[in-house]
PDB file of C-alpha atoms in Angstrom:
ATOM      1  CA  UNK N   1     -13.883 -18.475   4.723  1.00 49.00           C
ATOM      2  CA  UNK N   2     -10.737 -18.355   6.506  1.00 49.00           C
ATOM      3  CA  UNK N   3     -12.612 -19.880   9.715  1.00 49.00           C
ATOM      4  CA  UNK N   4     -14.381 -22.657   8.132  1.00 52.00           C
ATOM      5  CA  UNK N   5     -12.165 -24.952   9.672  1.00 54.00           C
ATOM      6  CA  UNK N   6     -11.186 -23.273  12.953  1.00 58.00           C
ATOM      7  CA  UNK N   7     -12.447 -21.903  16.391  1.00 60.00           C
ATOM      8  CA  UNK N   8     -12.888 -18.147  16.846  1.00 65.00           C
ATOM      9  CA  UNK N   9     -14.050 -16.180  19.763  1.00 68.00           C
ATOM     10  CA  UNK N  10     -16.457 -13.249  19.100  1.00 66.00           C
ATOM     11  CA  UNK N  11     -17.147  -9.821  20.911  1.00 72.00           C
ATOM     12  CA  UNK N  12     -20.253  -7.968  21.088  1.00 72.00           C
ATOM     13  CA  UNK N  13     -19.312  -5.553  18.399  1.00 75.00           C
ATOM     14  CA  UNK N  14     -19.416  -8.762  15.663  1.00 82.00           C
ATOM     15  CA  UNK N  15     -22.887 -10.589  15.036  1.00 81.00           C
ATOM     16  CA  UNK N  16     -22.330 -14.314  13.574  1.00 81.00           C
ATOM     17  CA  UNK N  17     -25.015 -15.647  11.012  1.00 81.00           C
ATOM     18  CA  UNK N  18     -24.693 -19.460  10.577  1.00 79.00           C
ATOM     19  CA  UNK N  19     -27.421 -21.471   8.974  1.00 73.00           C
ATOM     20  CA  UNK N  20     -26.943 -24.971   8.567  1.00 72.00           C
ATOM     21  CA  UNK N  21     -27.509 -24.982   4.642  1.00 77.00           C
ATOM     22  CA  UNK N  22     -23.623 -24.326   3.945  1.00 77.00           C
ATOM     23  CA  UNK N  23     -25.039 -23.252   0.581  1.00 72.00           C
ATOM     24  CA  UNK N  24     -27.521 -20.538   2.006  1.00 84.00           C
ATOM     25  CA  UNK N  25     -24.574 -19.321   4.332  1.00 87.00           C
ATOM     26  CA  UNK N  26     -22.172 -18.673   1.002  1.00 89.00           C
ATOM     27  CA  UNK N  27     -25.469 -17.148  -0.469  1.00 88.00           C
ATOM     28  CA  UNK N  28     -25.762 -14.891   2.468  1.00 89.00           C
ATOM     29  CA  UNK N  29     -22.326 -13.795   2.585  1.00 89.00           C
ATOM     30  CA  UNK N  30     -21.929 -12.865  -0.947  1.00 88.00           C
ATOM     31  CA  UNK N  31     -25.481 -11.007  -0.930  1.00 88.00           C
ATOM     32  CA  UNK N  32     -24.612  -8.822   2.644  1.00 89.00           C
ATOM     33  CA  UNK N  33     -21.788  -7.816   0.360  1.00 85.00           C
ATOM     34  CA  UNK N  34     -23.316  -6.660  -3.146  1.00 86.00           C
ATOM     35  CA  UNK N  35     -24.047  -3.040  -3.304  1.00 87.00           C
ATOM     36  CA  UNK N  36     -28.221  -3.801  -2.106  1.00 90.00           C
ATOM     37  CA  UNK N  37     -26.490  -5.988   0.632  1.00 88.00           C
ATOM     38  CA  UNK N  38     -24.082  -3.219   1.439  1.00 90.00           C
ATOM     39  CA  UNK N  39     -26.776  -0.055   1.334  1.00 91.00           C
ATOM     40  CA  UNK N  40     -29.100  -1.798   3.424  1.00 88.00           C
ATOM     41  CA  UNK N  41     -26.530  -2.288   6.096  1.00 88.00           C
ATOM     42  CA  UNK N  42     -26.015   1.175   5.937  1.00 88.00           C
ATOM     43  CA  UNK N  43     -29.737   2.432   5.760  1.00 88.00           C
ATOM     44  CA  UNK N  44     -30.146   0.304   9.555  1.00 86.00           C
ATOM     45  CA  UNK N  45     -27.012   2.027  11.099  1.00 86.00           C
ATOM     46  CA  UNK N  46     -27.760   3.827  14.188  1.00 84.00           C
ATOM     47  CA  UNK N  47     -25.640   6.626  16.367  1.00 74.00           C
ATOM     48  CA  UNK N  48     -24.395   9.753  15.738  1.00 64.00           C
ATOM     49  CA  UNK N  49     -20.206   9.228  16.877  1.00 63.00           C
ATOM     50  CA  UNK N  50     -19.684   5.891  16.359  1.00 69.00           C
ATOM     51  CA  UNK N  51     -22.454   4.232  14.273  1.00 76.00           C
ATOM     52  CA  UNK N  52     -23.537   0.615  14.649  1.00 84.00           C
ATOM     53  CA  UNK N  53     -25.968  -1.614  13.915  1.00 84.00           C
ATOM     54  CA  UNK N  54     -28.202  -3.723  16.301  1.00 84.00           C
ATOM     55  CA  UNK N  55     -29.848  -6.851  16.603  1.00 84.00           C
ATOM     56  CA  UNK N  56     -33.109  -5.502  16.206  1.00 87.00           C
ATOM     57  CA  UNK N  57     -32.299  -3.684  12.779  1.00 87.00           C
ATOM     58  CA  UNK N  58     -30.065  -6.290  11.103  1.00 85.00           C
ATOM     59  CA  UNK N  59     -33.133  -8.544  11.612  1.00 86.00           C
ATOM     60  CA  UNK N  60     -34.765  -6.333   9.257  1.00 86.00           C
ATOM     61  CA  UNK N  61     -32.775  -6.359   6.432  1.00 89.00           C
ATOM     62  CA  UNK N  62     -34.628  -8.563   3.810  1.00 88.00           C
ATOM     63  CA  UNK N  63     -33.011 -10.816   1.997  1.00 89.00           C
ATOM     64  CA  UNK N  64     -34.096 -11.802  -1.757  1.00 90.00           C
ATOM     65  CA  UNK N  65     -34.715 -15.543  -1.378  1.00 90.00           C
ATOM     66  CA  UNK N  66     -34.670 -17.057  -4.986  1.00 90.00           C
ATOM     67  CA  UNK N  67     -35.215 -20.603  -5.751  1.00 91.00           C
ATOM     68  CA  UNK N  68     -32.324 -22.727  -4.206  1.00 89.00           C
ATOM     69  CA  UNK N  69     -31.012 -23.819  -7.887  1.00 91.00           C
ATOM     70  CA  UNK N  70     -30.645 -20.033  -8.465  1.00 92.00           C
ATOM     71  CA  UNK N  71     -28.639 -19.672  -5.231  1.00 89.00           C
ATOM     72  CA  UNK N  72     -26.625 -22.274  -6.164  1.00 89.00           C
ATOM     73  CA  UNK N  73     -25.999 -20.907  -9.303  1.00 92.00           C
ATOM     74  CA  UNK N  74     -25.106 -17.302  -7.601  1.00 89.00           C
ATOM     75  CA  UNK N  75     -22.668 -18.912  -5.262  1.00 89.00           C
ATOM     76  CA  UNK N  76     -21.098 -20.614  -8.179  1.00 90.00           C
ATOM     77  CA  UNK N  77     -20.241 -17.430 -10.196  1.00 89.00           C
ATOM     78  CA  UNK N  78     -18.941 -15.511  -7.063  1.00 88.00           C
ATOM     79  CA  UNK N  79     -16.691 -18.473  -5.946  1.00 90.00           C
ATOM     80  CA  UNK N  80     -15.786 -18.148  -9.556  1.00 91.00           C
ATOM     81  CA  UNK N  81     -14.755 -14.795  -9.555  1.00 90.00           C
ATOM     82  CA  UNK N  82     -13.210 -15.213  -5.924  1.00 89.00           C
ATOM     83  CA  UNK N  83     -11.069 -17.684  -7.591  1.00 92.00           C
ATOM     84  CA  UNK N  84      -9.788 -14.822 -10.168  1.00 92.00           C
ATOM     85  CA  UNK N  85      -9.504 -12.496  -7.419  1.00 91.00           C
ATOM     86  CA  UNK N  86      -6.948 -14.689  -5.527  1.00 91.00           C
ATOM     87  CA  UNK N  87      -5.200 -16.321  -8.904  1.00 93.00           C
ATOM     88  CA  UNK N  88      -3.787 -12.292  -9.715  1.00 92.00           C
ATOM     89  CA  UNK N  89      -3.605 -11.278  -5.680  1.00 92.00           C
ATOM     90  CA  UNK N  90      -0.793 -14.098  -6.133  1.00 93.00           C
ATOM     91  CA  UNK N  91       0.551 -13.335  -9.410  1.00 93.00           C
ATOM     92  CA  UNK N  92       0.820  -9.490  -7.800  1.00 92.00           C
ATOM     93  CA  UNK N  93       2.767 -11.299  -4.494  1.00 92.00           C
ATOM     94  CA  UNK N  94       5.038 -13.492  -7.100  1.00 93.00           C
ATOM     95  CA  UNK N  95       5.996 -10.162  -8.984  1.00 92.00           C
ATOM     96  CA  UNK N  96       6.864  -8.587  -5.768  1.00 91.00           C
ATOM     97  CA  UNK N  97       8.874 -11.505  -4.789  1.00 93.00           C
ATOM     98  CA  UNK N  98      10.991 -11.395  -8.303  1.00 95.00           C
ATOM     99  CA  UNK N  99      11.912  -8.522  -8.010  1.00 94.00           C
ATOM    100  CA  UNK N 100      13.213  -9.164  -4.158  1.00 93.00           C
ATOM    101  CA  UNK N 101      14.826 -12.196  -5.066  1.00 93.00           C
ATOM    102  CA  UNK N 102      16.254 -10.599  -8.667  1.00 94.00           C
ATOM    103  CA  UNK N 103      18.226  -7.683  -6.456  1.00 94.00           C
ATOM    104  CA  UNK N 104      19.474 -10.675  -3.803  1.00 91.00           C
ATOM    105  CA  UNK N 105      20.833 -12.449  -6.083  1.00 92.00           C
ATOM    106  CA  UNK N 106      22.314 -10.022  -8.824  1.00 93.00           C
ATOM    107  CA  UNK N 107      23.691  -7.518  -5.661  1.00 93.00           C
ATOM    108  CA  UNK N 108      23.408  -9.187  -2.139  1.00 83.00           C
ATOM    109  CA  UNK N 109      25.537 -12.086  -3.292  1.00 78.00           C
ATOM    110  CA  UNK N 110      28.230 -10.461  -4.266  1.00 85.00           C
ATOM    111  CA  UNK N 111      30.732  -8.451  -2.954  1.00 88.00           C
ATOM    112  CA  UNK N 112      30.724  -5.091  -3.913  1.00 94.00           C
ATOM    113  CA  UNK N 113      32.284  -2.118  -3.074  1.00 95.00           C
ATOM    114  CA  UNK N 114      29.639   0.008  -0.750  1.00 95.00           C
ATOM    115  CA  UNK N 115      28.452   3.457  -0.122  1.00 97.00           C
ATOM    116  CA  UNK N 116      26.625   5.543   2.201  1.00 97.00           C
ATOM    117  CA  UNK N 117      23.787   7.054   0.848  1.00 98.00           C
ATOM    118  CA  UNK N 118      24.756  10.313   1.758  1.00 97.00           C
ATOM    119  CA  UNK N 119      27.356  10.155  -0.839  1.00 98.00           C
ATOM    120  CA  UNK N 120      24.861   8.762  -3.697  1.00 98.00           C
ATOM    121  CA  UNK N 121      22.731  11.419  -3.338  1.00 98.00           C
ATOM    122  CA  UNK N 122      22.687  15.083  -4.252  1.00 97.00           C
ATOM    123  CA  UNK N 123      20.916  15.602  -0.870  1.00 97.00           C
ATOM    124  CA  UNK N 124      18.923  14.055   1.739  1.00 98.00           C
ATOM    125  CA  UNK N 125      15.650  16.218   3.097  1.00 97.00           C
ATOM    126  CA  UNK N 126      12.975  15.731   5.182  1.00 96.00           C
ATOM    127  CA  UNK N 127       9.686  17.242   5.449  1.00 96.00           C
ATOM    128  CA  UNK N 128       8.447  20.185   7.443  1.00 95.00           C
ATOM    129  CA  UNK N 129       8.368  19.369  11.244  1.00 94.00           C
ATOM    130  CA  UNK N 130       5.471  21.620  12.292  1.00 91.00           C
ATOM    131  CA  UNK N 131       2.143  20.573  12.170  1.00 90.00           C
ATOM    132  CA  UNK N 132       0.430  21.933   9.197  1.00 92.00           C
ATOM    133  CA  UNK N 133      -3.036  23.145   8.686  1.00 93.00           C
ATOM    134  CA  UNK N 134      -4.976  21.129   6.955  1.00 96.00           C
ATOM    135  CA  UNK N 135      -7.871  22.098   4.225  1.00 96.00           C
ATOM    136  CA  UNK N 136     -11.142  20.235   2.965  1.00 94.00           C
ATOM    137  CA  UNK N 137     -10.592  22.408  -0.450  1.00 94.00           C
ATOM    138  CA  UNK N 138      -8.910  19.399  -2.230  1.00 93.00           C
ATOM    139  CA  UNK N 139      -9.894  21.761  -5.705  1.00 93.00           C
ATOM    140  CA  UNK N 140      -7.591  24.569  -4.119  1.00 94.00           C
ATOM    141  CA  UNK N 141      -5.171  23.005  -1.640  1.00 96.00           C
ATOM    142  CA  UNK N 142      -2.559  20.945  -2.113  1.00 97.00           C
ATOM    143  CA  UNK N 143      -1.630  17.324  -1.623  1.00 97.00           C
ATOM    144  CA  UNK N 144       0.417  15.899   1.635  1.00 97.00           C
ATOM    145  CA  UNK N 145       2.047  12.932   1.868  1.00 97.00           C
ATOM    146  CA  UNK N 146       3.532  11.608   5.771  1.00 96.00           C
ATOM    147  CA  UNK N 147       5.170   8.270   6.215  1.00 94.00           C
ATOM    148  CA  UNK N 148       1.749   6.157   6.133  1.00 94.00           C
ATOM    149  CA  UNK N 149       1.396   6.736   2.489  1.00 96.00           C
ATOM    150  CA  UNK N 150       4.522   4.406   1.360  1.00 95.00           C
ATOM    151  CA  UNK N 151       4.419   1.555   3.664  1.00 89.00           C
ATOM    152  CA  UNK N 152       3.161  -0.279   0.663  1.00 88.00           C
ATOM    153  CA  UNK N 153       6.707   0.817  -1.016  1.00 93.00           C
ATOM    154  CA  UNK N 154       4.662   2.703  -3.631  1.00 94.00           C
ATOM    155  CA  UNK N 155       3.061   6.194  -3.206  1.00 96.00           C
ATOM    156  CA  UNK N 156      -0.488   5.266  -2.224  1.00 94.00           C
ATOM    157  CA  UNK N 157      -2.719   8.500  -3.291  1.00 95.00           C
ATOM    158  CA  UNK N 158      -6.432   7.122  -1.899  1.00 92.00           C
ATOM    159  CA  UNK N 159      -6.134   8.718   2.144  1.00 92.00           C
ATOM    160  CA  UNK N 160      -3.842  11.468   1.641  1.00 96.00           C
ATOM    161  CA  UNK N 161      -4.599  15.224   3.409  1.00 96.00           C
ATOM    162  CA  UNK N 162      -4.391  18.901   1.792  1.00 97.00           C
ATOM    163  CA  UNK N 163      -2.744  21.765   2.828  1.00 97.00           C
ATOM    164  CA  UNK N 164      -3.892  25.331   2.002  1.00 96.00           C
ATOM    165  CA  UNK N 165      -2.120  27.160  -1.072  1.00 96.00           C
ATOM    166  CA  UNK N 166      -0.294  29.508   1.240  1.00 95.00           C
ATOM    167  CA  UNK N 167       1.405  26.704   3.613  1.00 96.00           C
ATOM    168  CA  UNK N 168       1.907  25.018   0.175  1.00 97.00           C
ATOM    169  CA  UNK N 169       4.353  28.055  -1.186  1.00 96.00           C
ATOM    170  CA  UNK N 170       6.116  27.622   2.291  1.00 96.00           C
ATOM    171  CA  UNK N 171       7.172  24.222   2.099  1.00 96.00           C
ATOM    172  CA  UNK N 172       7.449  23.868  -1.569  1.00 97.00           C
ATOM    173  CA  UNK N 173      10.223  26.519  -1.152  1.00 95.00           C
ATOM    174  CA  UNK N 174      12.563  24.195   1.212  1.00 94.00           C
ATOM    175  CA  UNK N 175      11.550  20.814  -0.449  1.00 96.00           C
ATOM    176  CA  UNK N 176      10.178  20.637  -3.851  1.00 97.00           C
ATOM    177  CA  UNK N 177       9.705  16.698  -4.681  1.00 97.00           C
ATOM    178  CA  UNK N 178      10.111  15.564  -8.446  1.00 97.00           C
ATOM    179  CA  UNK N 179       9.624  12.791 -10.560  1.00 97.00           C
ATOM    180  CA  UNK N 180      12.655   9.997  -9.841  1.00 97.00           C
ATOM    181  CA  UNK N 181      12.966  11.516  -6.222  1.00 98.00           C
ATOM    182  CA  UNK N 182      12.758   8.244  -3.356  1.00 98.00           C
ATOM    183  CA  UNK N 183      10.476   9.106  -0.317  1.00 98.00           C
ATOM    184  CA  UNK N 184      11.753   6.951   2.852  1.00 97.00           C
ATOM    185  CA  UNK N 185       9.343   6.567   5.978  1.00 96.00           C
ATOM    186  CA  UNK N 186      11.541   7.230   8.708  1.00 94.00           C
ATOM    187  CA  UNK N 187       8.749   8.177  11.528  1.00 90.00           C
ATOM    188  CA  UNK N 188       6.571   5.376  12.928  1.00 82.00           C
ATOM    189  CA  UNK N 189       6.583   2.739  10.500  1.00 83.00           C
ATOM    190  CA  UNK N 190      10.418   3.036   8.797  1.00 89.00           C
ATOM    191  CA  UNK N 191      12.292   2.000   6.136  1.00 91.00           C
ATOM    192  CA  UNK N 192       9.780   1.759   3.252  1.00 94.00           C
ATOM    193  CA  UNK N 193      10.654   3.539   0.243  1.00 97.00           C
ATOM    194  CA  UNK N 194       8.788   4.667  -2.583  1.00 97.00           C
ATOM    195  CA  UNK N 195       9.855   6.481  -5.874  1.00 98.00           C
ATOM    196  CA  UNK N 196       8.007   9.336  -7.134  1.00 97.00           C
ATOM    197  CA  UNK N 197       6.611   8.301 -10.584  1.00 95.00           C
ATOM    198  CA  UNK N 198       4.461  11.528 -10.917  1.00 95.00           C
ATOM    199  CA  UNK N 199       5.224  15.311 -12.124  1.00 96.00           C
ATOM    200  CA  UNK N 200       2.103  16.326  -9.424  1.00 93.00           C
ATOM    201  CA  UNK N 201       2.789  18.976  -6.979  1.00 96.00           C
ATOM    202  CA  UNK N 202       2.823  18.099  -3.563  1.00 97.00           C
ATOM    203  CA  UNK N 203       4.495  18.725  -0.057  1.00 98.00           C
ATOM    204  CA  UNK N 204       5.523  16.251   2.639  1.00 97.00           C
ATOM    205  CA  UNK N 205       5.829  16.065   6.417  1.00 96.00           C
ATOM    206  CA  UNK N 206       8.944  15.206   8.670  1.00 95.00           C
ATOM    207  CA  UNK N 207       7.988  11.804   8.557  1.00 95.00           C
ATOM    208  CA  UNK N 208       9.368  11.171   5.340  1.00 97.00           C
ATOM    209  CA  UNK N 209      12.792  11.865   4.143  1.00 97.00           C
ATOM    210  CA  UNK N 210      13.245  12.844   0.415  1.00 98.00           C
ATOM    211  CA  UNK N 211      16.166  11.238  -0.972  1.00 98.00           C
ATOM    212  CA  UNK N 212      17.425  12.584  -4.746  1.00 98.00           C
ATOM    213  CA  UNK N 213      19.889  10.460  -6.358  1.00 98.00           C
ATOM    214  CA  UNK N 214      22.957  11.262  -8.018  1.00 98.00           C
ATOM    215  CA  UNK N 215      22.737  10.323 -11.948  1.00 96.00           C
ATOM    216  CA  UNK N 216      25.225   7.308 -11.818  1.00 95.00           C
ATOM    217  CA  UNK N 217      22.793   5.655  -9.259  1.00 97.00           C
ATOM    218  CA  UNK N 218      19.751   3.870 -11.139  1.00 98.00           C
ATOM    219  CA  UNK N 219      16.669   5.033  -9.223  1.00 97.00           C
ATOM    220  CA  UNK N 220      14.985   1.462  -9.620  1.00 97.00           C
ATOM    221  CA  UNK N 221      18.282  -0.144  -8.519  1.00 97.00           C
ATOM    222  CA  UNK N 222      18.111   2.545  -5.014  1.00 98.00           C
ATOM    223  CA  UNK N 223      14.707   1.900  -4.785  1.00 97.00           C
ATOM    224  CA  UNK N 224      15.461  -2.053  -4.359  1.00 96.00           C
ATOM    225  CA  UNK N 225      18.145  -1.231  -2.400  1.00 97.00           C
ATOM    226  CA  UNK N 226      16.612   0.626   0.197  1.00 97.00           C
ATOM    227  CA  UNK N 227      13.351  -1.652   0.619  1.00 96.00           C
ATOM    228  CA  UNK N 228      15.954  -4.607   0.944  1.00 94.00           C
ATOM    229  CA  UNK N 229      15.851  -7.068   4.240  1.00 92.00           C
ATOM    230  CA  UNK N 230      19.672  -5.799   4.431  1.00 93.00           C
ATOM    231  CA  UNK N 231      19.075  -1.607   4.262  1.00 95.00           C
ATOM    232  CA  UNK N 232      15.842  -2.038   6.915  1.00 92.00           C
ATOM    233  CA  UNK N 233      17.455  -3.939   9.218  1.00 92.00           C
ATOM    234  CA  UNK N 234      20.103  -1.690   9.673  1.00 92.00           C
ATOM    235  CA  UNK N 235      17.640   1.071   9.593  1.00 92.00           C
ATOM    236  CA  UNK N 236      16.141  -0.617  12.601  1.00 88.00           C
ATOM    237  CA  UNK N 237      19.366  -0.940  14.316  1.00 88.00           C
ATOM    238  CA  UNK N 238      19.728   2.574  14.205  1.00 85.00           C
ATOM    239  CA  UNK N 239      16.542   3.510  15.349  1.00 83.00           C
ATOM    240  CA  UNK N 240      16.558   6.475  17.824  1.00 71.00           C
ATOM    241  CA  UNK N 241      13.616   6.729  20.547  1.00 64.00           C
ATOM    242  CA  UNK N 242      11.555   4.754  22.847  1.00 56.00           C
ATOM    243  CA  UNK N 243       7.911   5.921  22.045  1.00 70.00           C
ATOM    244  CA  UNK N 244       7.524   6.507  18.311  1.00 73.00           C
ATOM    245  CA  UNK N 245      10.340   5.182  16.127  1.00 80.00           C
ATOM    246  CA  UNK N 246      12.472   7.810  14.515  1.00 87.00           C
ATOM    247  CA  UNK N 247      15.381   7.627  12.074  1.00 92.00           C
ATOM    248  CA  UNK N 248      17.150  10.511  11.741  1.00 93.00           C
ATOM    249  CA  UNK N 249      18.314  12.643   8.499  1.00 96.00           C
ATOM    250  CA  UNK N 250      22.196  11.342  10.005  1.00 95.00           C
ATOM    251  CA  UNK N 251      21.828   7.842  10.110  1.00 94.00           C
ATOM    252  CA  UNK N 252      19.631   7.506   6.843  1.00 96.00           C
ATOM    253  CA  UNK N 253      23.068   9.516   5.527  1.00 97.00           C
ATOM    254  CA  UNK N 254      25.280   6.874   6.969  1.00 96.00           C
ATOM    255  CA  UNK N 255      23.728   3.731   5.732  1.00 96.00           C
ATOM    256  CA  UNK N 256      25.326   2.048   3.042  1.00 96.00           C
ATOM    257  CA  UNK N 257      24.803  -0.071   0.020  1.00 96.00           C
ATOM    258  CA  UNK N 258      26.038  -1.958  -2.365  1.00 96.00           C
ATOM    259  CA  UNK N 259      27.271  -0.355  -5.761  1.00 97.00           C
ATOM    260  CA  UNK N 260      27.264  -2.397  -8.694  1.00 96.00           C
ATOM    261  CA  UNK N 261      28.678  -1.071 -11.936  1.00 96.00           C
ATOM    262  CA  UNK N 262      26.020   0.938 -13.688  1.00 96.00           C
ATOM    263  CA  UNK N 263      25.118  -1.245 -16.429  1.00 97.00           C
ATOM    264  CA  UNK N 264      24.222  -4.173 -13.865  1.00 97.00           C
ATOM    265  CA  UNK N 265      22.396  -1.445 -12.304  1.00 97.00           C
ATOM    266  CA  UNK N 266      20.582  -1.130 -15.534  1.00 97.00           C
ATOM    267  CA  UNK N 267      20.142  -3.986 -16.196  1.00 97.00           C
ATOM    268  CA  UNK N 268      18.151  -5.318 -13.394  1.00 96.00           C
ATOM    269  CA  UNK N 269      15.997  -2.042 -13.716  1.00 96.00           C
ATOM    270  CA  UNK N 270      14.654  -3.466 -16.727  1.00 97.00           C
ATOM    271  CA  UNK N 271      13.971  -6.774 -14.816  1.00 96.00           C
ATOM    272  CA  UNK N 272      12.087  -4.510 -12.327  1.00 95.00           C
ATOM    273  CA  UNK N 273      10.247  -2.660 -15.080  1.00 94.00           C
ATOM    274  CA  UNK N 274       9.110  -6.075 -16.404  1.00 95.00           C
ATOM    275  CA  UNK N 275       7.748  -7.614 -12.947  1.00 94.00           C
ATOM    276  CA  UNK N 276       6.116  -3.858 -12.559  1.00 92.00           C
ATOM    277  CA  UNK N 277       4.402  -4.456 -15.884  1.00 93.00           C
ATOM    278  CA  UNK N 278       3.199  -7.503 -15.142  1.00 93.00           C
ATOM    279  CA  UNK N 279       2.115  -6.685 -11.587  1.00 90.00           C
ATOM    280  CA  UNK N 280      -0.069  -4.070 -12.934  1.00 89.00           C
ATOM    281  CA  UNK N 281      -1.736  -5.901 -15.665  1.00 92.00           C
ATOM    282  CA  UNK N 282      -2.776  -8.401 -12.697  1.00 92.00           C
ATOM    283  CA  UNK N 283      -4.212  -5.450 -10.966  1.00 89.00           C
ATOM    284  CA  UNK N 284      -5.866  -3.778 -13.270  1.00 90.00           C
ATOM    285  CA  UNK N 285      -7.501  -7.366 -13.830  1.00 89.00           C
ATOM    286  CA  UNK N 286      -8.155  -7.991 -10.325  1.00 88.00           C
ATOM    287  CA  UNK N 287     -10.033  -4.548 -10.301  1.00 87.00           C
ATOM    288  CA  UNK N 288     -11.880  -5.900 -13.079  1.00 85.00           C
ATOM    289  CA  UNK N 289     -13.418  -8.845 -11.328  1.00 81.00           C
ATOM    290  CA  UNK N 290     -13.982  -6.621  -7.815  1.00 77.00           C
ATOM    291  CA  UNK N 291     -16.015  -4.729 -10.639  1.00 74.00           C
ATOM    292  CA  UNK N 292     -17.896  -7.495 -11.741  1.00 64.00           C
TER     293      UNK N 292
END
């Protein structure tokens, strides 16, 4: 869709279908993407490292032809739900930018007194910085988070690896994470920070720094603060190493932010809590029509 109206170049890992019934095409598209579209794709994949498909085999992939009203009718109802799709992918974007916007102009604005984090928080840990061994047993090992599993500034639980029980005890005995805890990415991609809104068990890696909050900082209020414009810029400014980016346990420690009196603090948690709310109802809906 996006290159309906523009010029692309393709390589010879991409085929391009175009048929000149712009109908037929949106009929194509949404059927090489149902779950028949999808498995038959699948069932003409060849090579054992790197599977592909060829010319030869995607010719063979049938393709239910119904009369052209029905087609119509098909392309109607996905463009439909497309429509739905996109409507709460916004509404999820326009949460996101509240809350942004809320912390900017409640905090950012105004001058208050500021702190290094290092003084907000009880302490400031990272992960282990060996290499674990990793286990297929997801029933028996135990869950491992690294710094690609917050760049979304929420835990994301969907690619995450195991470690065996034993490495588990190990770690778990220098850094135990807990529910209200922040996890900061401070290897590769940095300053994203996500809070920990589970009671689960699970370890992390060196790529992540665990920061636990002192009581008179809201954890929804350091959570904003940390994932502001303001707090990853001067992460990036204090970035140390050519290769891989890496922000150390000391400079995380030395950053500062803005302290607002508690209640404000508060208060604009319960703005967050709102916008999260909402947010959620509008994916919970978009998973509905991905469903459908």
């Amino acid at each position: 869709d996006e290159l309906k109206n523009n010029f692309a170049l393709a390589n010879e890992h991409i085929f391009v279908l175009k048929n000149s019934d712009e109908n037929l095409q949106w009929y194509l598209f949404y059927y090489l993407f149902s779950d028949e579209g999808q498995r038959q794709i699948k069932n003409n994949i060849t090579g054992m490292a790197q599977g592909g498909i060829n010319r030869n085999n995607l010719k063979k992939i049938l393709i239910p032809m119904p009369p052209k009203e029905i087609q119509e009718k098909i392309v109607r109802e996905f463009e439909e739900i497309d429509k739905k799709i996109s409507d709460c992918e916004e509404k999820i974007s326009a949460s996101d930018l509240a809350i942004k916007n809320k912390f900017s102009e409640m905090f950012l604005e105004k001058n208050f007194p500021r702190e290094k984090l290092g003084n907000l928080c009880e302490f400031i840990k990272d992960g282990t910085h060996q290499t674990p061994t990793y286990t297929e047993d997801k029933k028996n090992g135990y869950k491992f988070l690294s710094s690609k599993d917050v760049t979304s500034e929420k835990i994301n639980w969907e690619n995450i690896k195991y470690i065996p029980e034993d490495l588990h005890k190990i770690l778990y005995s220098s850094v135990a994470p807990k529910r209200g805890d922040i996890l900061l990415a401070k290897n590769g991609t940095i300053g994203y920070a996500a809070i920990v809104e589970t009671d689960e068990i699970f370890d992390i890696y060196v790529s992540l720094a665990l920061l636990r909050f002192k009581p008179e900082i809201n954890i929804y209020y350091a959570w904003s603060a940390i994932n502001s414009e303001e707090t990853r810029k001067n992460f990036k400014e204090k970035i140390i190493g050519m290769g891989v980016p890496n922000l150390h346990l000391k400079e995380i420690k030395q950053t500062t932010i803005p302290v607002p009196p508690k209640e404000m603090q508060e208060k604009f948690a319960e703005f967050v809590l709102r916008a999260e709310e909402d947010k959620n109802s509008s994916k919970n809906l978009r998973e509905k029509y991905l469903v459908e």
